[in-house]
């Protein structure tokens, strides 16, 4: 088994991977940007390494910094999560070139599935058809017209090197062909750096159904069941579920077998997902995602398998050791993505900020995979997924009701979330009866009346502003030069000649901490007030000790830098205080 896994990601997926590693006794290494230095994934990991930078490009997409962290930590494997470098063949090669295991598919499989034309050809070669169309790039509007006349209108024009849904154009008649083609080429160039486009028949009310596959390095590839991800808005999935509602078992078996053939055709190893469009009983290959997906927990809840565990086992060379017939599928699971976005009026406006309250739901059949806790900040620099709420029920209706119950139990304050929109969707008769399609959220669902209470003034980042200070520390006699992130306020100043003494036995406090010269005396660190030496009305001199703070087993004198009269004493012996708390006011 792997010994130590570095997770080249952040947020809930980094937390998700850490949890399974811990259960398996595998050590974990987090990496973090400057903004994430106190993030949940960093707090949970066994060790953590700074990548520097704020934006994704400066941090989680900084190959050199990630490679240095691998080197420094001695990690023997890297889990890429999703997004960032998860589907980057060059990154996978950079990892394996150093003799470190990449927890994902071989780079060649990432490459074959990396563009639409080559993946569609690979699927066709394996006997799995895409939506009827032609894979040769088109350059002449006459080809679009000829295609529409042969297969019928509307026609979909897609970017050959695209993915994720951007750059698709729908052409309803011959006279729209030229303009739509040019606009599709321009968008393809702008989004994907390549202008090539190709044609498919357009399906007007499809469902997005994807099949989870899992392959070991010994020639065994299994399908673990489908997920229906038809609830989307602008290609962002909102809700996913398994099994797909109103989906005949013979179609499921055929789709599972098709997904296995696609995976085998590209030499796939590890967990992957084959996406299909499904309409009128027929399914068509769309693309393959060569990573663990956001919505993987839906499959975990239905099968009882831990997909991250199997990713690690397969990556370390273990055979699956079970066959297609052994894959359990029980009940129904639904996942809702909770994003820090304000869905008022159906607009879904990003709402970054500090989460002031986070009360998670609990109870039977409820799982929350979150990347944040109360006090954590959702940054505008990254994906604003706060977490995923996943429920299990014995059937779809039980799961739907349980999800509504759990969503209404969840309290998140400080940022707006998509929860009110999720509730509206789950409550809608079209969702309850599974009459929705990939177009439903944008064409039918009306959220214009949705009004979310304002979250209040955005938490002032100045509140928590910290500065980097370099200090010398001695740990068991060895000198270290360390960098400390400390609150931006006057820091502790040791009185000249003062030597710290052990607390409790020490009669006299020696170390001195000053709360600044403003007359408002604050403590610079967390601790307990053990003695208050002044009373309201007392006259004090500059440098005089006003109280004694016990912190980190040391007694510290809290001194005033300013002379004057004590107007307020805000603490008493025994009180717990934190950095910045005011203890005494002097005028
Ligand atoms: C289609 C389609 C209808 N007909 N292709 C958009 C994402 C991209 N990966 C494929 N997409 C679509 N391709 C044909 N021939 C409708 C969509 C589509 C869609 C697909 C999956 C999930 C959500 C979607 C939302 C709008 C359109």
Coordinates of C-alpha atoms and ligand atoms in Angstrom, one line a residue:
X1 CA 0.0 0.0 0.0
X2 CA 1.0 3.6 -0.5
X3 CA 2.8 5.2 2.5
X4 CA 2.3 8.9 2.1
X5 CA 0.0 10.8 -0.3
X6 CA 0.3 14.4 -1.3
X7 CA -3.0 15.9 -2.3
X8 CA -2.4 18.5 -5.0
X9 CA -5.7 20.2 -4.4
X10 CA -7.7 22.2 -1.8
X11 CA -11.2 22.4 -0.4
X12 CA -13.7 19.6 0.0
X13 CA -11.9 17.2 -2.3
X14 CA -8.6 17.5 -0.5
X15 CA -10.5 16.9 2.8
X16 CA -12.3 13.9 1.2
X17 CA -9.0 12.3 0.2
X18 CA -7.4 12.9 3.6
X19 CA -10.3 11.2 5.3
X20 CA -9.9 7.9 3.4
X21 CA -6.1 8.0 3.7
X22 CA -6.4 8.4 7.5
X23 CA -8.8 5.4 7.7
X24 CA -6.3 3.3 5.7
X25 CA -3.3 4.5 7.8
X26 CA -1.8 6.4 4.9
X27 CA 0.0 9.6 5.9
X28 CA -1.2 12.8 4.2
X29 CA 0.5 15.9 2.9
X30 CA -1.5 19.1 2.1
X31 CA -0.2 21.9 -0.1
X32 CA -1.6 25.4 0.2
X33 CA -1.7 28.9 -1.3
X34 CA -1.1 31.9 0.8
X35 CA -4.8 32.4 1.2
X36 CA -5.3 28.8 2.3
X37 CA -2.7 28.7 5.0
X38 CA -5.3 28.0 7.7
X39 CA -7.8 26.1 5.4
X40 CA -9.5 23.0 6.6
X41 CA -7.5 20.7 4.4
X42 CA -4.3 22.1 5.8
X43 CA -5.6 21.7 9.4
X44 CA -6.6 18.1 8.8
X45 CA -3.5 16.9 6.9
X46 CA -0.5 15.3 8.8
X47 CA 1.9 17.8 7.1
X48 CA 1.4 20.8 4.9
X49 CA 3.7 22.7 2.5
X50 CA 3.3 26.3 1.3
X51 CA 3.1 26.7 -2.5
X52 CA 3.0 30.5 -2.2
X53 CA 0.8 32.7 -4.3
X54 CA -2.9 33.5 -4.3
X55 CA -4.4 32.7 -7.7
X56 CA -4.7 29.1 -8.8
X57 CA -1.9 29.7 -11.4
X58 CA 0.5 30.9 -8.7
X59 CA -0.3 28.0 -6.3
X60 CA -2.2 24.8 -7.2
X61 CA -1.0 25.1 -10.8
X62 CA 2.6 25.8 -9.9
X63 CA 4.3 22.5 -10.9
X64 CA 7.7 23.4 -9.6
X65 CA 6.3 24.3 -6.1
X66 CA 4.3 21.0 -6.1
X67 CA 7.3 19.0 -7.1
X68 CA 9.3 20.7 -4.3
X69 CA 6.6 19.7 -1.8
X70 CA 6.7 16.1 -3.0
X71 CA 10.5 16.1 -2.6
X72 CA 10.4 17.8 0.8
X73 CA 7.7 15.6 2.2
X74 CA 8.9 12.3 0.8
X75 CA 5.4 11.5 -0.5
X76 CA 5.3 8.4 -2.6
X77 CA 2.0 9.2 -4.4
X78 CA 0.0 12.3 -5.5
X79 CA -3.7 12.5 -5.6
X80 CA -4.8 15.3 -8.0
X81 CA -8.5 15.6 -6.9
X82 CA -10.6 17.2 -9.6
X83 CA -10.0 20.4 -11.6
X84 CA -6.5 22.0 -11.4
X85 CA -4.0 19.3 -12.7
X86 CA -6.3 16.3 -12.5
X87 CA -6.6 15.9 -16.3
X88 CA -3.2 17.1 -17.3
X89 CA -1.0 14.4 -18.9
X90 CA 2.2 16.5 -18.5
X91 CA 1.6 16.8 -14.8
X92 CA 1.0 13.1 -14.5
X93 CA 4.2 12.4 -16.4
X94 CA 6.2 14.9 -14.2
X95 CA 5.0 12.9 -11.2
X96 CA 5.7 9.4 -12.5
X97 CA 9.1 10.5 -14.0
X98 CA 10.3 11.0 -10.4
X99 CA 9.2 7.5 -9.4
X100 CA 6.2 8.9 -7.6
X101 CA 2.7 7.3 -8.2
X102 CA 0.1 9.4 -9.9
X103 CA -3.3 8.3 -8.4
X104 CA -5.2 8.4 -11.7
X105 CA -5.1 7.0 -15.2
X106 CA -2.0 6.6 -17.4
X107 CA -1.1 9.9 -19.2
X108 CA -1.9 8.3 -22.6
X109 CA -5.5 7.7 -21.5
X110 CA -5.8 11.3 -20.4
X111 CA -4.6 12.4 -23.8
X112 CA -6.9 10.2 -25.9
X113 CA -9.9 11.5 -23.9
X114 CA -8.6 15.1 -23.8
X115 CA -10.3 16.3 -27.0
X116 CA -13.8 15.6 -28.4
X117 CA -12.7 14.3 -31.8
X118 CA -10.1 11.8 -30.5
X119 CA -12.3 10.6 -27.7
X120 CA -15.3 10.2 -30.0
X121 CA -13.2 8.2 -32.4
X122 CA -11.9 6.0 -29.6
X123 CA -15.4 5.3 -28.5
X124 CA -16.6 4.6 -32.0
X125 CA -13.7 2.2 -32.5
X126 CA -14.9 0.4 -29.3
X127 CA -18.4 0.2 -30.9
X128 CA -19.9 3.0 -28.8
X129 CA -21.6 5.7 -30.8
X130 CA -21.8 9.4 -30.2
X131 CA -24.8 11.5 -31.2
X132 CA -25.2 10.9 -35.0
X133 CA -22.8 13.2 -36.7
X134 CA -19.4 13.4 -38.4
X135 CA -16.1 13.6 -36.7
X136 CA -14.2 15.3 -39.6
X137 CA -13.9 19.0 -38.9
X138 CA -16.2 21.1 -41.1
X139 CA -15.0 24.3 -42.8
X140 CA -17.8 25.1 -45.3
X141 CA -21.4 26.2 -44.3
X142 CA -22.6 24.0 -47.2
X143 CA -21.6 21.0 -45.1
X144 CA -23.8 22.2 -42.3
X145 CA -26.7 22.5 -44.7
X146 CA -26.1 19.1 -46.2
X147 CA -25.9 17.6 -42.7
X148 CA -29.2 19.2 -41.6
X149 CA -31.0 18.0 -44.7
X150 CA -29.7 14.5 -44.3
X151 CA -30.2 14.1 -40.5
X152 CA -32.8 16.8 -39.9
X153 CA -32.7 20.1 -38.1
X154 CA -31.6 21.4 -35.6
X155 CA -27.9 20.7 -35.9
X156 CA -25.3 21.1 -33.1
X157 CA -22.0 22.7 -34.0
X158 CA -19.3 21.7 -31.4
X159 CA -15.7 22.7 -30.8
X160 CA -13.5 19.8 -31.6
X161 CA -11.0 20.6 -28.9
X162 CA -13.6 21.8 -26.4
X163 CA -15.3 20.2 -23.5
X164 CA -17.6 21.0 -20.6
X165 CA -20.2 22.5 -22.9
X166 CA -18.7 25.9 -24.0
X167 CA -18.8 26.8 -27.6
X168 CA -21.8 24.7 -28.7
X169 CA -24.1 26.3 -31.3
X170 CA -27.5 25.2 -32.3
X171 CA -28.6 25.7 -35.9
X172 CA -32.3 25.5 -36.7
X173 CA -32.3 26.1 -40.4
X174 CA -30.1 26.4 -43.5
X175 CA -30.1 30.2 -43.4
X176 CA -28.5 30.2 -39.9
X177 CA -25.7 27.9 -41.0
X178 CA -23.0 30.3 -42.1
X179 CA -23.3 32.7 -39.2
X180 CA -23.5 30.0 -36.6
X181 CA -20.5 28.3 -38.0
X182 CA -18.4 31.4 -37.9
X183 CA -19.5 32.2 -34.4
X184 CA -18.7 28.6 -33.3
X185 CA -15.2 28.8 -34.8
X186 CA -14.5 32.2 -33.1
X187 CA -15.7 30.8 -29.7
X188 CA -13.7 27.6 -30.1
X189 CA -10.6 29.7 -30.9
X190 CA -11.2 32.0 -27.9
X191 CA -12.0 29.2 -25.3
X192 CA -9.8 26.4 -26.5
X193 CA -7.1 28.0 -28.7
X194 CA -8.2 25.8 -31.7
X195 CA -11.0 26.8 -34.3
X196 CA -11.9 23.2 -35.4
X197 CA -15.6 22.4 -35.2
X198 CA -17.7 19.4 -36.1
X199 CA -21.4 18.5 -36.4
X200 CA -24.0 16.4 -34.5
X201 CA -27.7 16.1 -34.6
X202 CA -29.1 18.2 -31.8
X203 CA -31.1 16.5 -29.1
X204 CA -33.7 18.8 -27.7
X205 CA -34.6 17.2 -24.4
X206 CA -31.8 15.0 -23.4
X207 CA -30.7 13.8 -19.9
X208 CA -27.1 13.8 -18.9
X209 CA -26.4 10.3 -17.6
X210 CA -22.8 9.3 -16.7
X211 CA -21.4 5.9 -15.8
X212 CA -18.8 5.4 -13.1
X213 CA -16.1 2.9 -14.1
X214 CA -13.2 1.4 -12.1
X215 CA -10.3 -0.4 -13.6
X216 CA -7.3 -2.1 -12.1
X217 CA -3.9 -2.6 -13.7
X218 CA -4.5 -6.3 -14.2
X219 CA -7.1 -6.1 -17.0
X220 CA -10.3 -5.9 -14.9
X221 CA -12.7 -3.0 -15.7
X222 CA -16.0 -2.7 -14.0
X223 CA -19.0 -0.3 -14.1
X224 CA -20.4 0.9 -10.7
X225 CA -23.7 2.4 -11.8
X226 CA -24.9 5.6 -13.4
X227 CA -25.5 9.2 -12.1
X228 CA -28.1 11.4 -13.6
X229 CA -26.7 15.0 -13.7
X230 CA -29.5 16.6 -15.7
X231 CA -30.0 19.4 -13.2
X232 CA -27.5 21.9 -14.5
X233 CA -27.3 25.6 -15.0
X234 CA -24.8 27.0 -17.5
X235 CA -23.0 23.7 -17.5
X236 CA -22.6 23.8 -13.7
X237 CA -24.2 20.8 -12.1
X238 CA -26.6 21.6 -9.2
X239 CA -28.0 18.2 -8.2
X240 CA -26.9 14.7 -9.1
X241 CA -28.6 11.3 -8.3
X242 CA -28.3 7.6 -8.7
X243 CA -30.0 5.5 -10.0
X244 CA -31.2 7.7 -12.9
X245 CA -34.9 8.0 -12.5
X246 CA -37.1 6.3 -15.1
X247 CA -34.1 4.5 -16.6
X248 CA -34.8 0.9 -17.6
X249 CA -32.4 -1.7 -16.3
X250 CA -31.6 -3.1 -19.8
X251 CA -30.5 0.3 -20.9
X252 CA -28.4 0.6 -17.7
X253 CA -26.7 -2.8 -18.4
X254 CA -26.0 -1.7 -22.0
X255 CA -24.6 1.7 -20.9
X256 CA -22.4 0.0 -18.2
X257 CA -21.0 -2.4 -20.8
X258 CA -20.5 0.5 -23.3
X259 CA -18.6 2.5 -20.6
X260 CA -16.4 -0.5 -19.9
X261 CA -15.6 -0.9 -23.6
X262 CA -14.6 2.8 -23.9
X263 CA -12.4 2.6 -20.8
X264 CA -10.7 -0.6 -22.1
X265 CA -10.2 1.0 -25.5
X266 CA -8.0 3.8 -24.0
X267 CA -6.1 1.5 -21.6
X268 CA -7.8 3.0 -18.7
X269 CA -6.8 2.3 -15.1
X270 CA -8.3 3.8 -11.9
X271 CA -11.7 5.6 -11.4
X272 CA -13.2 7.3 -14.4
X273 CA -16.5 8.5 -15.8
X274 CA -18.1 8.0 -19.2
X275 CA -20.7 10.7 -20.0
X276 CA -23.7 10.0 -22.2
X277 CA -26.7 11.9 -23.5
X278 CA -30.0 9.9 -23.1
X279 CA -33.1 10.6 -25.0
X280 CA -36.1 8.4 -26.1
X281 CA -34.5 5.2 -24.8
X282 CA -31.2 5.7 -26.6
X283 CA -27.9 6.8 -25.2
X284 CA -25.0 8.5 -27.0
X285 CA -21.3 8.8 -25.9
X286 CA -20.4 12.4 -25.0
X287 CA -17.0 12.4 -23.4
X288 CA -14.9 10.6 -20.7
X289 CA -13.7 12.4 -17.6
X290 CA -10.4 10.9 -16.5
X291 CA -10.6 11.9 -12.9
X292 CA -12.6 11.4 -9.7
X293 CA -15.7 13.6 -10.1
X294 CA -17.3 16.0 -7.7
X295 CA -20.4 13.8 -7.6
X296 CA -18.6 10.5 -6.8
X297 CA -20.3 10.2 -3.4
X298 CA -23.6 9.4 -5.0
X299 CA -22.1 6.2 -6.3
X300 CA -20.4 5.5 -3.0
X301 CA -23.7 5.8 -1.1
X302 CA -25.5 3.4 -3.5
X303 CA -22.7 0.8 -3.8
X304 CA -21.2 1.1 -0.3
X305 CA -17.7 1.3 -2.0
X306 CA -15.2 3.9 -1.1
X307 CA -14.0 5.2 -4.4
X308 CA -11.0 7.0 -3.0
X309 CA -9.9 3.8 -1.2
X310 CA -10.1 1.9 -4.5
X311 CA -8.2 4.7 -6.3
X312 CA -5.4 4.2 -3.8
X313 CA -5.5 0.4 -4.0
X314 CA -5.5 0.3 -7.8
X315 CA -2.7 2.9 -7.9
X316 CA -0.6 0.7 -5.6
X317 CA -1.1 -2.2 -7.9
X318 CA -3.8 -4.2 -6.1
X319 CA -6.3 -6.1 -8.2
X320 CA -10.0 -5.3 -7.7
X321 CA -10.7 -8.7 -6.4
X322 CA -14.4 -8.6 -7.2
X323 CA -16.4 -8.9 -10.3
X324 CA -19.3 -7.1 -12.0
X325 CA -21.9 -9.4 -10.3
X326 CA -20.4 -8.4 -6.8
X327 CA -21.1 -4.7 -7.3
X328 CA -23.9 -3.9 -4.9
X329 CA -26.5 -1.2 -5.7
X330 CA -29.0 -0.4 -3.1
X331 CA -31.6 2.4 -2.6
X332 CA -31.2 5.9 -4.0
X333 CA -28.7 8.7 -3.4
X334 CA -29.0 12.4 -4.1
X335 CA -26.2 15.0 -3.9
X336 CA -26.7 18.8 -3.8
X337 CA -23.8 21.2 -4.4
X338 CA -23.8 24.0 -1.9
X339 CA -22.0 26.9 -3.5
X340 CA -21.3 30.3 -2.1
X341 CA -23.6 32.1 -4.6
X342 CA -26.6 34.2 -4.1
X343 CA -29.4 32.6 -6.2
X344 CA -31.8 35.5 -5.8
X345 CA -33.9 36.1 -8.9
X346 CA -32.2 33.0 -10.5
X347 CA -29.0 35.0 -10.9
X348 CA -26.4 32.9 -8.9
X349 CA -24.1 35.8 -8.1
X350 CA -20.8 34.7 -6.4
X351 CA -20.8 35.5 -2.7
X352 CA -17.3 35.0 -1.3
X353 CA -16.6 35.9 2.3
X354 CA -16.2 34.5 5.8
X355 CA -18.6 31.8 6.9
X356 CA -19.7 33.1 10.3
X357 CA -22.1 30.3 11.2
X358 CA -22.0 26.7 9.8
X359 CA -24.4 24.3 11.5
X360 CA -24.3 21.0 9.4
X361 CA -27.4 18.8 9.1
X362 CA -27.2 15.3 10.7
X363 CA -29.4 12.3 11.3
X364 CA -30.1 9.1 9.3
X365 CA -28.8 8.8 5.8
X366 CA -27.0 12.2 5.7
X367 CA -23.4 12.9 4.7
X368 CA -21.8 16.3 4.3
X369 CA -18.5 16.6 2.5
X370 CA -17.5 20.2 3.1
X371 CA -14.2 22.1 2.6
X372 CA -15.0 24.8 5.3
X373 CA -16.0 25.2 8.8
X374 CA -17.4 28.3 10.6
X375 CA -14.7 31.0 10.6
X376 CA -13.2 29.9 7.3
X377 CA -13.2 32.2 4.3
X378 CA -14.5 31.3 0.8
X379 CA -12.1 33.2 -1.5
X380 CA -13.0 34.7 -4.8
X381 CA -9.9 33.2 -6.2
X382 CA -11.2 29.6 -6.2
X383 CA -14.2 27.5 -7.0
X384 CA -16.9 28.6 -4.5
X385 CA -18.1 25.1 -3.7
X386 CA -18.6 25.1 0.1
X387 CA -19.6 21.5 0.3
X388 CA -21.8 18.7 -0.9
X389 CA -24.8 17.4 0.9
X390 CA -25.5 13.7 0.1
X391 CA -28.4 11.7 1.3
X392 CA -29.4 8.1 0.9
X393 CA -33.0 6.8 1.0
X394 CA -34.6 3.4 0.2
X395 CA -36.1 5.0 -2.9
X396 CA -36.1 8.3 -4.8
X397 CA -39.0 9.8 -3.0
X398 CA -37.5 9.0 0.4
X399 CA -34.2 10.5 -0.6
X400 CA -35.8 13.6 -2.0
X401 CA -37.7 14.2 1.2
X402 CA -34.7 13.5 3.3
X403 CA -32.7 16.0 1.2
X404 CA -35.3 18.7 1.7
X405 CA -35.2 17.9 5.5
X406 CA -31.4 18.1 5.6
X407 CA -31.2 21.3 3.5
X408 CA -33.7 23.0 5.8
X409 CA -31.7 21.9 8.8
X410 CA -28.4 23.4 7.4
X411 CA -27.5 26.9 8.7
X412 CA -24.8 28.8 6.9
X413 CA -24.3 32.5 7.6
X414 CA -21.8 35.1 6.4
X415 CA -22.0 34.0 2.7
X416 CA -25.1 33.5 0.6
X417 CA -25.5 29.9 -0.6
X418 CA -27.4 28.0 -3.3
X419 CA -29.5 26.2 -0.7
X420 CA -32.7 28.2 -1.4
X421 CA -32.5 27.3 -5.1
X422 CA -31.8 23.7 -4.3
X423 CA -34.9 23.6 -2.1
X424 CA -37.0 25.1 -5.0
X425 CA -35.7 22.5 -7.4
X426 CA -36.3 19.5 -5.1
X427 CA -39.8 20.9 -4.3
X428 CA -40.8 21.3 -7.9
X429 CA -43.3 18.8 -9.3
X430 CA -41.1 18.4 -12.5
X431 CA -38.2 17.3 -10.4
X432 CA -40.3 15.2 -8.1
X433 CA -41.7 13.4 -11.2
X434 CA -38.3 13.3 -13.0
X435 CA -39.8 15.2 -16.0
X436 CA -36.7 17.4 -16.2
X437 CA -33.8 17.4 -18.7
X438 CA -30.5 19.3 -19.2
X439 CA -32.5 22.3 -20.4
X440 CA -35.0 22.3 -17.6
X441 CA -33.3 24.6 -15.1
X442 CA -32.7 27.3 -17.7
X443 CA -35.8 26.9 -19.9
X444 CA -38.6 26.0 -17.4
X445 CA -37.6 26.5 -13.8
X446 CA -38.6 30.0 -12.7
X447 CA -36.5 31.4 -9.9
X448 CA -37.3 35.0 -10.6
X449 CA -39.3 35.3 -7.4
X450 CA -36.5 33.7 -5.3
X451 CA -35.3 36.3 -2.8
X452 CA -32.6 35.4 -0.3
X453 CA -32.1 37.5 2.8
X454 CA -29.0 39.6 2.6
X455 CA -26.0 38.1 4.3
X456 CA -25.1 41.3 6.0
X457 CA -22.0 43.4 5.4
X458 CA -19.3 41.2 4.0
X459 CA -16.8 40.3 6.7
X460 CA -14.1 42.9 6.6
X461 CA -10.9 41.0 5.7
X462 CA -9.2 43.7 7.8
X463 CA -10.7 41.9 10.8
X464 CA -8.4 39.0 10.4
X465 CA -5.6 40.8 8.7
X466 CA -2.3 39.0 9.4
X467 CA 1.3 39.9 8.7
X468 CA 4.3 37.7 8.2
X469 CA 7.0 38.1 10.7
X470 CA 10.3 36.3 10.9
X471 CA 11.4 35.3 14.3
X472 CA 14.1 33.1 15.9
X473 CA 12.8 30.2 17.9
X474 CA 14.6 27.5 19.9
X475 CA 13.1 24.0 20.0
X476 CA 14.9 21.8 22.5
X477 CA 18.0 24.0 22.2
X478 CA 18.1 24.0 18.4
X479 CA 17.8 27.3 16.8
X480 CA 15.2 27.8 14.1
X481 CA 14.5 30.8 12.0
X482 CA 10.7 30.6 11.6
X483 CA 8.0 32.7 9.8
X484 CA 4.9 33.4 11.8
X485 CA 1.6 34.7 10.5
X486 CA 0.4 37.0 13.3
X487 CA -2.5 39.4 13.7
X488 CA -1.7 42.8 12.4
X489 CA -1.4 44.6 15.8
X490 CA 1.4 45.6 18.2
X491 CA 3.2 42.4 19.1
X492 CA 4.6 41.2 22.4
X493 CA 7.7 43.1 23.4
X494 CA 9.8 41.4 26.0
X495 CA 11.0 43.7 28.8
X496 CA 14.7 44.1 28.7
X497 CA 16.5 41.5 30.8
X498 CA 13.3 39.6 31.5
X499 CA 13.6 35.8 31.5
X500 CA 10.5 33.7 31.2
X501 CA 9.8 31.3 34.1
X502 CA 7.5 28.4 34.3
X503 CA 4.0 29.2 35.3
X504 CA 2.3 28.3 38.5
X505 CA 5.4 28.0 40.6
X506 CA 6.6 31.4 39.5
X507 CA 5.9 34.0 42.1
X508 CA 6.7 37.0 39.9
X509 CA 5.9 37.4 36.3
X510 CA 9.0 38.3 34.3
X511 CA 8.1 38.2 30.6
X512 CA 6.3 41.4 29.7
X513 CA 3.8 42.0 26.9
X514 CA 2.6 45.4 26.0
X515 CA -0.7 46.2 24.6
X516 CA 0.4 49.4 22.8
X517 CA 0.5 53.0 23.9
X518 CA -2.9 54.1 22.9
X519 CA -4.4 53.7 26.4
X520 CA -6.4 50.6 25.3
X521 CA -4.4 47.7 26.6
X522 CA -4.9 44.5 24.8
X523 CA -3.4 41.1 25.1
X524 CA -1.4 39.8 22.1
X525 CA -2.1 36.1 22.5
X526 CA -4.6 33.6 23.8
X527 CA -4.3 32.8 27.5
X528 CA -5.8 33.1 31.0
X529 CA -5.7 36.2 33.2
X530 CA -4.1 35.0 36.5
X531 CA -4.0 38.3 38.3
X532 CA -5.3 41.9 37.9
X533 CA -3.0 44.4 39.6
X534 CA -5.0 47.7 39.0
X535 CA -8.5 48.9 39.9
X536 CA -10.6 51.6 38.2
X537 CA -9.5 55.0 39.4
X538 CA -5.9 54.0 40.0
X539 CA -3.1 56.1 38.7
X540 CA -0.5 54.2 36.7
X541 CA 3.0 55.0 35.3
X542 CA 4.3 54.1 31.9
X543 CA 5.7 50.5 32.0
X544 CA 3.6 49.5 35.0
X545 CA 2.2 46.0 35.0
X546 CA -1.7 46.0 34.9
X547 CA -2.3 42.3 34.9
X548 CA -0.7 38.9 34.4
X549 CA -1.5 36.6 31.5
X550 CA -0.7 32.9 31.6
X551 CA -0.1 31.7 28.0
X552 CA 1.8 28.6 26.8
X553 CA 2.7 27.7 30.4
X554 CA 4.4 31.1 30.9
X555 CA 3.3 34.0 33.0
X556 CA 3.5 37.3 31.1
X557 CA 3.2 40.8 32.6
X558 CA 0.9 43.0 30.6
X559 CA 2.2 46.5 30.9
X560 CA 0.9 49.9 30.0
X561 CA 3.1 52.1 27.8
X562 CA 1.1 55.1 28.8
X563 CA 0.7 56.8 32.1
X564 CA -2.7 57.9 33.3
X565 CA -5.8 56.9 35.2
X566 CA -7.4 53.5 34.9
X567 CA -11.0 54.1 33.6
X568 CA -12.0 50.5 33.0
X569 CA -10.9 47.1 34.0
X570 CA -12.5 44.6 31.7
X571 CA -11.1 41.3 33.0
X572 CA -10.8 39.4 36.3
X573 CA -8.5 36.6 37.4
X574 CA -9.6 33.3 35.7
X575 CA -10.9 34.9 32.5
X576 CA -9.9 33.5 29.2
X577 CA -8.8 36.0 26.6
X578 CA -7.8 35.9 23.0
X579 CA -5.5 38.0 20.8
X580 CA -6.6 41.6 20.7
X581 CA -9.0 41.4 23.7
X582 CA -9.0 44.6 25.7
X583 CA -8.1 44.2 29.4
X584 CA -7.7 47.7 30.8
X585 CA -8.4 51.2 29.5
X586 CA -6.3 54.1 30.6
X587 CA -7.1 57.8 30.0
Ligands
LIG1 C1 -25.5 18.1 -27.0 C2 -26.8 18.5 -26.6 C3 -27.8 18.1 -27.5 N1 -27.5 17.5 -28.7 N2 -25.2 17.5 -28.1 C4 -23.3 20.4 -23.6 C5 -22.1 20.0 -22.8 C6 -21.3 19.2 -23.7 N3 -20.4 18.4 -23.1 C7 -22.4 18.5 -24.5 N4 -23.6 19.3 -24.3 C8 -24.7 19.0 -25.0 N5 -24.5 18.4 -26.2 C9 -26.2 17.3 -29.0 N6 -25.9 16.7 -30.1 C10 -27.0 19.1 -25.4 C11 -26.0 19.4 -24.6 C12 -26.2 20.1 -23.4 C13 -25.9 19.5 -22.2 C14 -25.3 18.2 -22.1 C15 -25.0 17.7 -20.9 C16 -25.4 18.4 -19.7 C17 -25.9 19.6 -19.8 C18 -26.2 20.2 -21.0 C19 -26.8 21.4 -21.0 C20 -27.1 22.0 -22.2 C21 -26.8 21.3 -23.4

